[in-house]
Short mmCIF file of C-alpha atoms and ligand atoms in Angstrom, two decimals:
data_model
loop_
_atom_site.label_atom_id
_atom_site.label_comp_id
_atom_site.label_asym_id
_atom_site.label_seq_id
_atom_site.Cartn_x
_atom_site.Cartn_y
_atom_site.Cartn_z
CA UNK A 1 -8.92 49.98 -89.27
CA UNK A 2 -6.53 50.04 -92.22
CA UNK A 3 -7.30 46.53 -92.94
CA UNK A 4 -10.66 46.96 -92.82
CA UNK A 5 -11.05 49.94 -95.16
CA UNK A 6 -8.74 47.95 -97.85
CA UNK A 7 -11.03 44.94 -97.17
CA UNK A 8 -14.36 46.45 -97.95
CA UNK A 9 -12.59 48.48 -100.70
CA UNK A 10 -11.74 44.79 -102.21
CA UNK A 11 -15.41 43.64 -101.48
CA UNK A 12 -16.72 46.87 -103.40
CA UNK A 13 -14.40 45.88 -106.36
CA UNK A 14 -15.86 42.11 -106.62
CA UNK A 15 -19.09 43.92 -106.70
CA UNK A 16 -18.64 45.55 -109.85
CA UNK A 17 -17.14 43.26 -111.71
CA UNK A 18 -19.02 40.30 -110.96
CA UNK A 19 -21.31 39.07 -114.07
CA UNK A 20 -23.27 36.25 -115.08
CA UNK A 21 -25.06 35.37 -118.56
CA UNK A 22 -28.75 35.50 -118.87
CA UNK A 23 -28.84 31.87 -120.31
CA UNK A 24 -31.92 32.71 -122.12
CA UNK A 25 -30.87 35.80 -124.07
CA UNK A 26 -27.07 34.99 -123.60
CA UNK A 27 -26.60 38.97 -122.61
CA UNK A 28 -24.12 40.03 -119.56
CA UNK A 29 -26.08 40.70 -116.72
CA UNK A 30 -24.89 42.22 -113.58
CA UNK A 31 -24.70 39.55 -110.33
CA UNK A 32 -24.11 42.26 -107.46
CA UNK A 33 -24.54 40.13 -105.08
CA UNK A 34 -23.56 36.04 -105.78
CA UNK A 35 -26.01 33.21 -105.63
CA UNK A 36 -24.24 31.74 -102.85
CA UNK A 37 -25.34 34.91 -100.88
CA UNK A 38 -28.89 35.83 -102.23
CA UNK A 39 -30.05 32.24 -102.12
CA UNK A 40 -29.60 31.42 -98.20
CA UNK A 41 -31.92 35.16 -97.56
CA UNK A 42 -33.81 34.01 -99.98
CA UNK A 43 -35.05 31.17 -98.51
CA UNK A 44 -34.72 32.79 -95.29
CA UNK A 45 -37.23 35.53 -96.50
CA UNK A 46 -39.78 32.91 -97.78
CA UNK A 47 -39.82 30.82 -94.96
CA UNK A 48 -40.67 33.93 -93.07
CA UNK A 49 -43.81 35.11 -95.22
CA UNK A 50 -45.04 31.53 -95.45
CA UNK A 51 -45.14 31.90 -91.42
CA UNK A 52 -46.93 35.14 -91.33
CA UNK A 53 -49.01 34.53 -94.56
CA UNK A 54 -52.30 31.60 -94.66
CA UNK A 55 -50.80 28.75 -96.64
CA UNK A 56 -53.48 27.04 -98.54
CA UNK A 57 -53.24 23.21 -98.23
CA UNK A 58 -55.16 20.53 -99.36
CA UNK A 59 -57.40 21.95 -101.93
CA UNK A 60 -57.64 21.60 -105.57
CA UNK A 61 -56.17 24.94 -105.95
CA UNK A 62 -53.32 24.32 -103.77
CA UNK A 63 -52.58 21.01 -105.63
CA UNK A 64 -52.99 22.84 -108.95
CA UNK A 65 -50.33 25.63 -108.14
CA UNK A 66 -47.70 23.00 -107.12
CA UNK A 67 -48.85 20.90 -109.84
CA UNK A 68 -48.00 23.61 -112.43
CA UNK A 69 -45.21 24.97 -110.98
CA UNK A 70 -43.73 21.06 -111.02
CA UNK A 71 -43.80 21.46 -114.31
CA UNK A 72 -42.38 24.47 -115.01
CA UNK A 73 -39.35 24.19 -113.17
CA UNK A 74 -39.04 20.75 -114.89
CA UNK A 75 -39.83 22.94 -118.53
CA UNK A 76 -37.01 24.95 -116.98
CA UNK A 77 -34.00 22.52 -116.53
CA UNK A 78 -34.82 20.65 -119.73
CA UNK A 79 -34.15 23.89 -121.42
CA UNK A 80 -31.58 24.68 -119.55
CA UNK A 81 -29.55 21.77 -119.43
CA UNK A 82 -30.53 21.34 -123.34
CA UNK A 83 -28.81 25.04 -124.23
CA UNK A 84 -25.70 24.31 -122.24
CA UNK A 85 -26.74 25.88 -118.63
CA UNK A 86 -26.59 21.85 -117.12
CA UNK A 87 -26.26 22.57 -113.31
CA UNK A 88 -27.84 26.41 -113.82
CA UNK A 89 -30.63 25.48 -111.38
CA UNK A 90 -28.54 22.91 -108.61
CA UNK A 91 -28.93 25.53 -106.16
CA UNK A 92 -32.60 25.79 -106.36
CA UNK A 93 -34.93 24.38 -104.09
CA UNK A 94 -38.51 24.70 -105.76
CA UNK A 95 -41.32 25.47 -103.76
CA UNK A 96 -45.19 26.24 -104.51
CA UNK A 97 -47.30 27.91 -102.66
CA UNK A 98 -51.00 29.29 -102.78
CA UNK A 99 -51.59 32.00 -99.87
CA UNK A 100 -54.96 33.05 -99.33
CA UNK A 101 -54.96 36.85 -99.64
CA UNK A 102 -57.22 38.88 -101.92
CA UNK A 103 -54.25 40.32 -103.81
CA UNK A 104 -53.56 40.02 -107.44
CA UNK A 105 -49.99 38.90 -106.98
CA UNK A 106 -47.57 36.23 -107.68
CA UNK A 107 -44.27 36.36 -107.66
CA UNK A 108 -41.10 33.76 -107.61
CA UNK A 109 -37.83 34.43 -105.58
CA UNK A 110 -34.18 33.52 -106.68
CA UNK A 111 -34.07 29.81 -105.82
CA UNK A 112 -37.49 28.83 -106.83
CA UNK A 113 -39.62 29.99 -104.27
CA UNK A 114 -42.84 30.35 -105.96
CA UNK A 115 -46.13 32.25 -104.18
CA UNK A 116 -49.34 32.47 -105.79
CA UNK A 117 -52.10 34.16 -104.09
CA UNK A 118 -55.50 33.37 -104.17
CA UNK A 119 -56.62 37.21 -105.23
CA UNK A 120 -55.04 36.07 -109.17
CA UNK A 121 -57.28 33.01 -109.53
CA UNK A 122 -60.17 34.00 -110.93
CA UNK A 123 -58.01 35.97 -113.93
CA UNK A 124 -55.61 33.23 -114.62
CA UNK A 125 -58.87 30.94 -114.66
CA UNK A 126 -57.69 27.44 -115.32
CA UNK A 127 -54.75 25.69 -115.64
CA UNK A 128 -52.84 27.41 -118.71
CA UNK A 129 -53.56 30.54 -117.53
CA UNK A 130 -51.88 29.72 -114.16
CA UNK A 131 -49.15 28.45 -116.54
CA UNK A 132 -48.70 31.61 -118.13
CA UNK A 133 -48.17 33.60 -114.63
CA UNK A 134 -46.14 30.85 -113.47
CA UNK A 135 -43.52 30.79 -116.25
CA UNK A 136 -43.32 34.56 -116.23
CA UNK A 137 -42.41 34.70 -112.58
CA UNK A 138 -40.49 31.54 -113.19
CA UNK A 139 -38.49 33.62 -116.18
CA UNK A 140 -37.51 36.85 -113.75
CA UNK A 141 -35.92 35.07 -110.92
CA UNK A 142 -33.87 32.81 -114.22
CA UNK A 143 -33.25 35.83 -115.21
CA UNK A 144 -31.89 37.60 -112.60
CA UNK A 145 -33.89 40.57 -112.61
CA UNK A 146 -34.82 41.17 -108.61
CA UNK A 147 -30.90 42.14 -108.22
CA UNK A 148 -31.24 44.51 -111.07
CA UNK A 149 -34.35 46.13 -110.13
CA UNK A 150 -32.20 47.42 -106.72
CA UNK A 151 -30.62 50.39 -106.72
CA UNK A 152 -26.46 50.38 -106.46
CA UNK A 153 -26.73 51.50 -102.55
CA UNK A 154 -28.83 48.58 -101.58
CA UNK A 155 -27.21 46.05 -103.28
CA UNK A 156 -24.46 47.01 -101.16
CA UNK A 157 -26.43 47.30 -98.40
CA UNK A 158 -27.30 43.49 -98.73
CA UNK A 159 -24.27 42.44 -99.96
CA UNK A 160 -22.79 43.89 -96.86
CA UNK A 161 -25.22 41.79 -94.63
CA UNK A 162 -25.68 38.60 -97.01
CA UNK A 163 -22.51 36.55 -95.55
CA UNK A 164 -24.14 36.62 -92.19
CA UNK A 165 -27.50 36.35 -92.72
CA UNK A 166 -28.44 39.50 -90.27
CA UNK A 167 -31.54 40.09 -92.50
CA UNK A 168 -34.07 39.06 -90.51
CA UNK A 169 -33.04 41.71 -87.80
CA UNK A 170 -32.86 44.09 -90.12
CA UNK A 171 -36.26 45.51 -91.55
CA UNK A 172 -34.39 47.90 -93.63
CA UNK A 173 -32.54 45.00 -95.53
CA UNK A 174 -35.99 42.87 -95.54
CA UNK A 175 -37.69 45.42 -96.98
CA UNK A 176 -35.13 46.12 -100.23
CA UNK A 177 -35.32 42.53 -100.81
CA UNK A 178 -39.10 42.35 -100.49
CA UNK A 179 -39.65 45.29 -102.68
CA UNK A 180 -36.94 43.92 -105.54
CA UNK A 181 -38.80 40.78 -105.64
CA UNK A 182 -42.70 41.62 -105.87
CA UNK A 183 -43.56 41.21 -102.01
CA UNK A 184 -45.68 43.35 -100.28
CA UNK A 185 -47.04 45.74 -103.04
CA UNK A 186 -49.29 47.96 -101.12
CA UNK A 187 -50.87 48.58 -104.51
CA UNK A 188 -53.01 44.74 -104.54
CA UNK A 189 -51.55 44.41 -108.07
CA UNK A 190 -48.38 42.15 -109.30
CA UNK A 191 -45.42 44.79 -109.52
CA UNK A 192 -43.97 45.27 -112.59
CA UNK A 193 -40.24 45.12 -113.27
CA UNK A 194 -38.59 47.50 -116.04
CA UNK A 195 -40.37 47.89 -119.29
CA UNK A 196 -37.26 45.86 -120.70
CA UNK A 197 -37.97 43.00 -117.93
CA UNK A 198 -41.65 42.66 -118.42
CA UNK A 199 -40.76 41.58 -122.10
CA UNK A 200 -37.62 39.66 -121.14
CA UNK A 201 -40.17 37.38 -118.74
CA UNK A 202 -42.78 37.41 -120.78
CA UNK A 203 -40.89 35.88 -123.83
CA UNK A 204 -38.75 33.21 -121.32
CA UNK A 205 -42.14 32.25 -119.84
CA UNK A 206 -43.70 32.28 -123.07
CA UNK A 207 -41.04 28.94 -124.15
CA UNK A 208 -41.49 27.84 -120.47
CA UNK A 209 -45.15 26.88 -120.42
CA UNK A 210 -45.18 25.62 -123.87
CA UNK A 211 -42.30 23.17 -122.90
CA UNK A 212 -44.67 22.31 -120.09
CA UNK A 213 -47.12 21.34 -122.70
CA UNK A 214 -49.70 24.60 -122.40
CA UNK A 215 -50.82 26.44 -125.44
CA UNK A 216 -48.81 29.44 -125.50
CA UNK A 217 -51.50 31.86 -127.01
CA UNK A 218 -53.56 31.51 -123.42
CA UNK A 219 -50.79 33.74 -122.10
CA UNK A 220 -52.20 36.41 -124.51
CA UNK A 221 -55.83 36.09 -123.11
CA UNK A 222 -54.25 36.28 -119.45
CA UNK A 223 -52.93 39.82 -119.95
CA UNK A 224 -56.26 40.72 -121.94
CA UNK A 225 -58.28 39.91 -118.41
CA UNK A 226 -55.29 41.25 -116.38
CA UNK A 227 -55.64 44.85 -118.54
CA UNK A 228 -59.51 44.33 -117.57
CA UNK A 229 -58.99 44.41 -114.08
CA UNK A 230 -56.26 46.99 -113.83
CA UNK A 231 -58.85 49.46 -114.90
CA UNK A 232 -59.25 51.31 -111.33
CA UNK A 233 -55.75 51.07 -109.83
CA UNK A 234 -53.53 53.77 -109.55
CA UNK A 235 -51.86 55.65 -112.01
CA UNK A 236 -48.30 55.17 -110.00
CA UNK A 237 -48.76 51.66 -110.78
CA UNK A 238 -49.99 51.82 -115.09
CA UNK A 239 -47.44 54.77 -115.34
CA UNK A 240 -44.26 51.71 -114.89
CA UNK A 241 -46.51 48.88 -116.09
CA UNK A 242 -45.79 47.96 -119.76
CA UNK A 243 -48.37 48.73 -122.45
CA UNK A 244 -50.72 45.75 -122.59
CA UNK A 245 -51.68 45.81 -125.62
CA UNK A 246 -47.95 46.08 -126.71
CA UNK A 247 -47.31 43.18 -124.51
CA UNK A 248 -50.16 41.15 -125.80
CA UNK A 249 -49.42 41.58 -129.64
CA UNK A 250 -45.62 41.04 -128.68
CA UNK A 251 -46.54 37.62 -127.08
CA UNK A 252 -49.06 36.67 -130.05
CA UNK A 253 -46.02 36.96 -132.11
CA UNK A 254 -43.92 34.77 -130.39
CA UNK A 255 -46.07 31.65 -130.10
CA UNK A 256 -45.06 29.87 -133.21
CA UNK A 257 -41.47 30.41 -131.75
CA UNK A 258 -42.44 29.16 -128.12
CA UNK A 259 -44.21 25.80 -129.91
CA UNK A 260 -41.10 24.91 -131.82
CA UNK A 261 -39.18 25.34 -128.71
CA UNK A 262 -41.55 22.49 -126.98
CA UNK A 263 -41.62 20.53 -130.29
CA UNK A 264 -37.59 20.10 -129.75
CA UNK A 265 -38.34 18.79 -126.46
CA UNK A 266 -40.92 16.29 -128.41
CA UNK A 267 -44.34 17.92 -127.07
CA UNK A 268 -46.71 18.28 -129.32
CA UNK A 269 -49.64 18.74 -127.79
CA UNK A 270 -50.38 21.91 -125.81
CA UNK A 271 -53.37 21.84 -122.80
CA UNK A 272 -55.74 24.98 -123.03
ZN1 ZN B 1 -43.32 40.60 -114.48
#
């Protein structure tokens, strides 16, 4: 008993100090709960919502969200391994997936495992616009945000239960991690992160789908039709969403900066 108590006072202790660098914004962020713990439930928990979700294969769509995400993961490791993060991304194992569900959602779990559903498509409305959702998904799982967006408790909760994978037994544990990383809003609108993590992903997937050689600005006119068809949903969800207009003139501002990113990368040309 004695042991056991000092042990999980030990495992408490690697909790708090444990830290990793935001590669994009070089800042100390908090990494509760490891990599080598998060990814395996991770992958777990998408495997699992790809079984109980409809996967959408074989149609232009479905070929276009793999497509894109292809090449922002690739935008991703060229940065990455250009800025000194070479081997940032080994553990990843993309995937891309469209589900067919009327909800305006996408999200992208630690390890790259991408959903898009089929409810976003007619706002991002081609290609770049697609881009734009992708890269700013792609930028809060680079960034580590899911982790931070869980309260103390539960990232001890499913720290506790990480090592032996127990999650899938455990709806408690399923449902932090499903809430920290976008699934199942019950709202039929992409969940926001903190104010300070909206505009963290935004600017990250701002460089990301430029490197991927789509015009930047097109991000703007994504979150000008995704303000349009917010109107209607509830005020619990605007009251934590950031300002879009804020948002929009924020990224507007930052596309000369996300096109001399891709120019170092020697693309020049940028798909609308
Ligand atoms: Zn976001």
């Amino acid at each position: 008993m004695k042991v056991l108590k000092s042990l999980s006072i030990l495992f408490l202790g690697t909790l708090v100090v444990a830290c990793s660098t935001n590669p994009f914004t070089g800042k100390q962020t908090l990494a509760l709960v490891p990599n080598s713990q998060i990814l395996p439930m991770a992958f777990q928990q998408y495997q699992e919502f790809l079984t109980e979700h409809k996967v959408v294969t074989n149609t232009a769509n479905a070929r276009m969200v793999k497509n894109v995400g292809q090449k922002i993961a690739a935008a991703a490791e060229r940065y990455l391994n250009a800025n000194g993060y070479a081997g940032y991304l080994s553990d990843y194992r993309w995937e891309y997936n469209l589900i067919d569900s009327p909800e305006v959602n996408a999200w992208c779990m630690p390890g790259g495992k991408i959903v898009v559903y089929t409810g976003i498509l007619p706002i991002t409305k081609d290609e770049a616009g697609l881009a734009a959702v992708m890269g700013h998904e792609v930028a809060h799982a680079l960034a580590n945000h899911g982790q931070q967006r869980m309260s103390a408790g539960q990232l001890q909760q499913l720290g506790a239960v990480a090592g032996n994978i127990a999650l899938a037994n455990n709806p408690e544990n399923a449902q932090i991690f499903n809430t920290a990383y976008g699934l199942g809003s019950n709202l039929g609108v992409m969940l926001p992160f903190s104010r300070s993590h909206e505009t963290e992903a935004d600017h990250i997937g701002l460089i990301l789908m430029a490197i991927a050689g789509y015009e930047p600005s097109v991000a703007a006119e994504l979150w000008q039709r995704m303000q349009a068809q917010e109107q209607g949903t509830p005020p619990e969800f605007l009251s934590t969403h950031p300002s879009s207009s804020t948002r929009i003139q924020n990224i507007q501002a930052w596309v000369p900066e996300a096109k001399a990113e891709a120019r170092k990368f020697g693309v020049t040309s940028f798909k609308r």
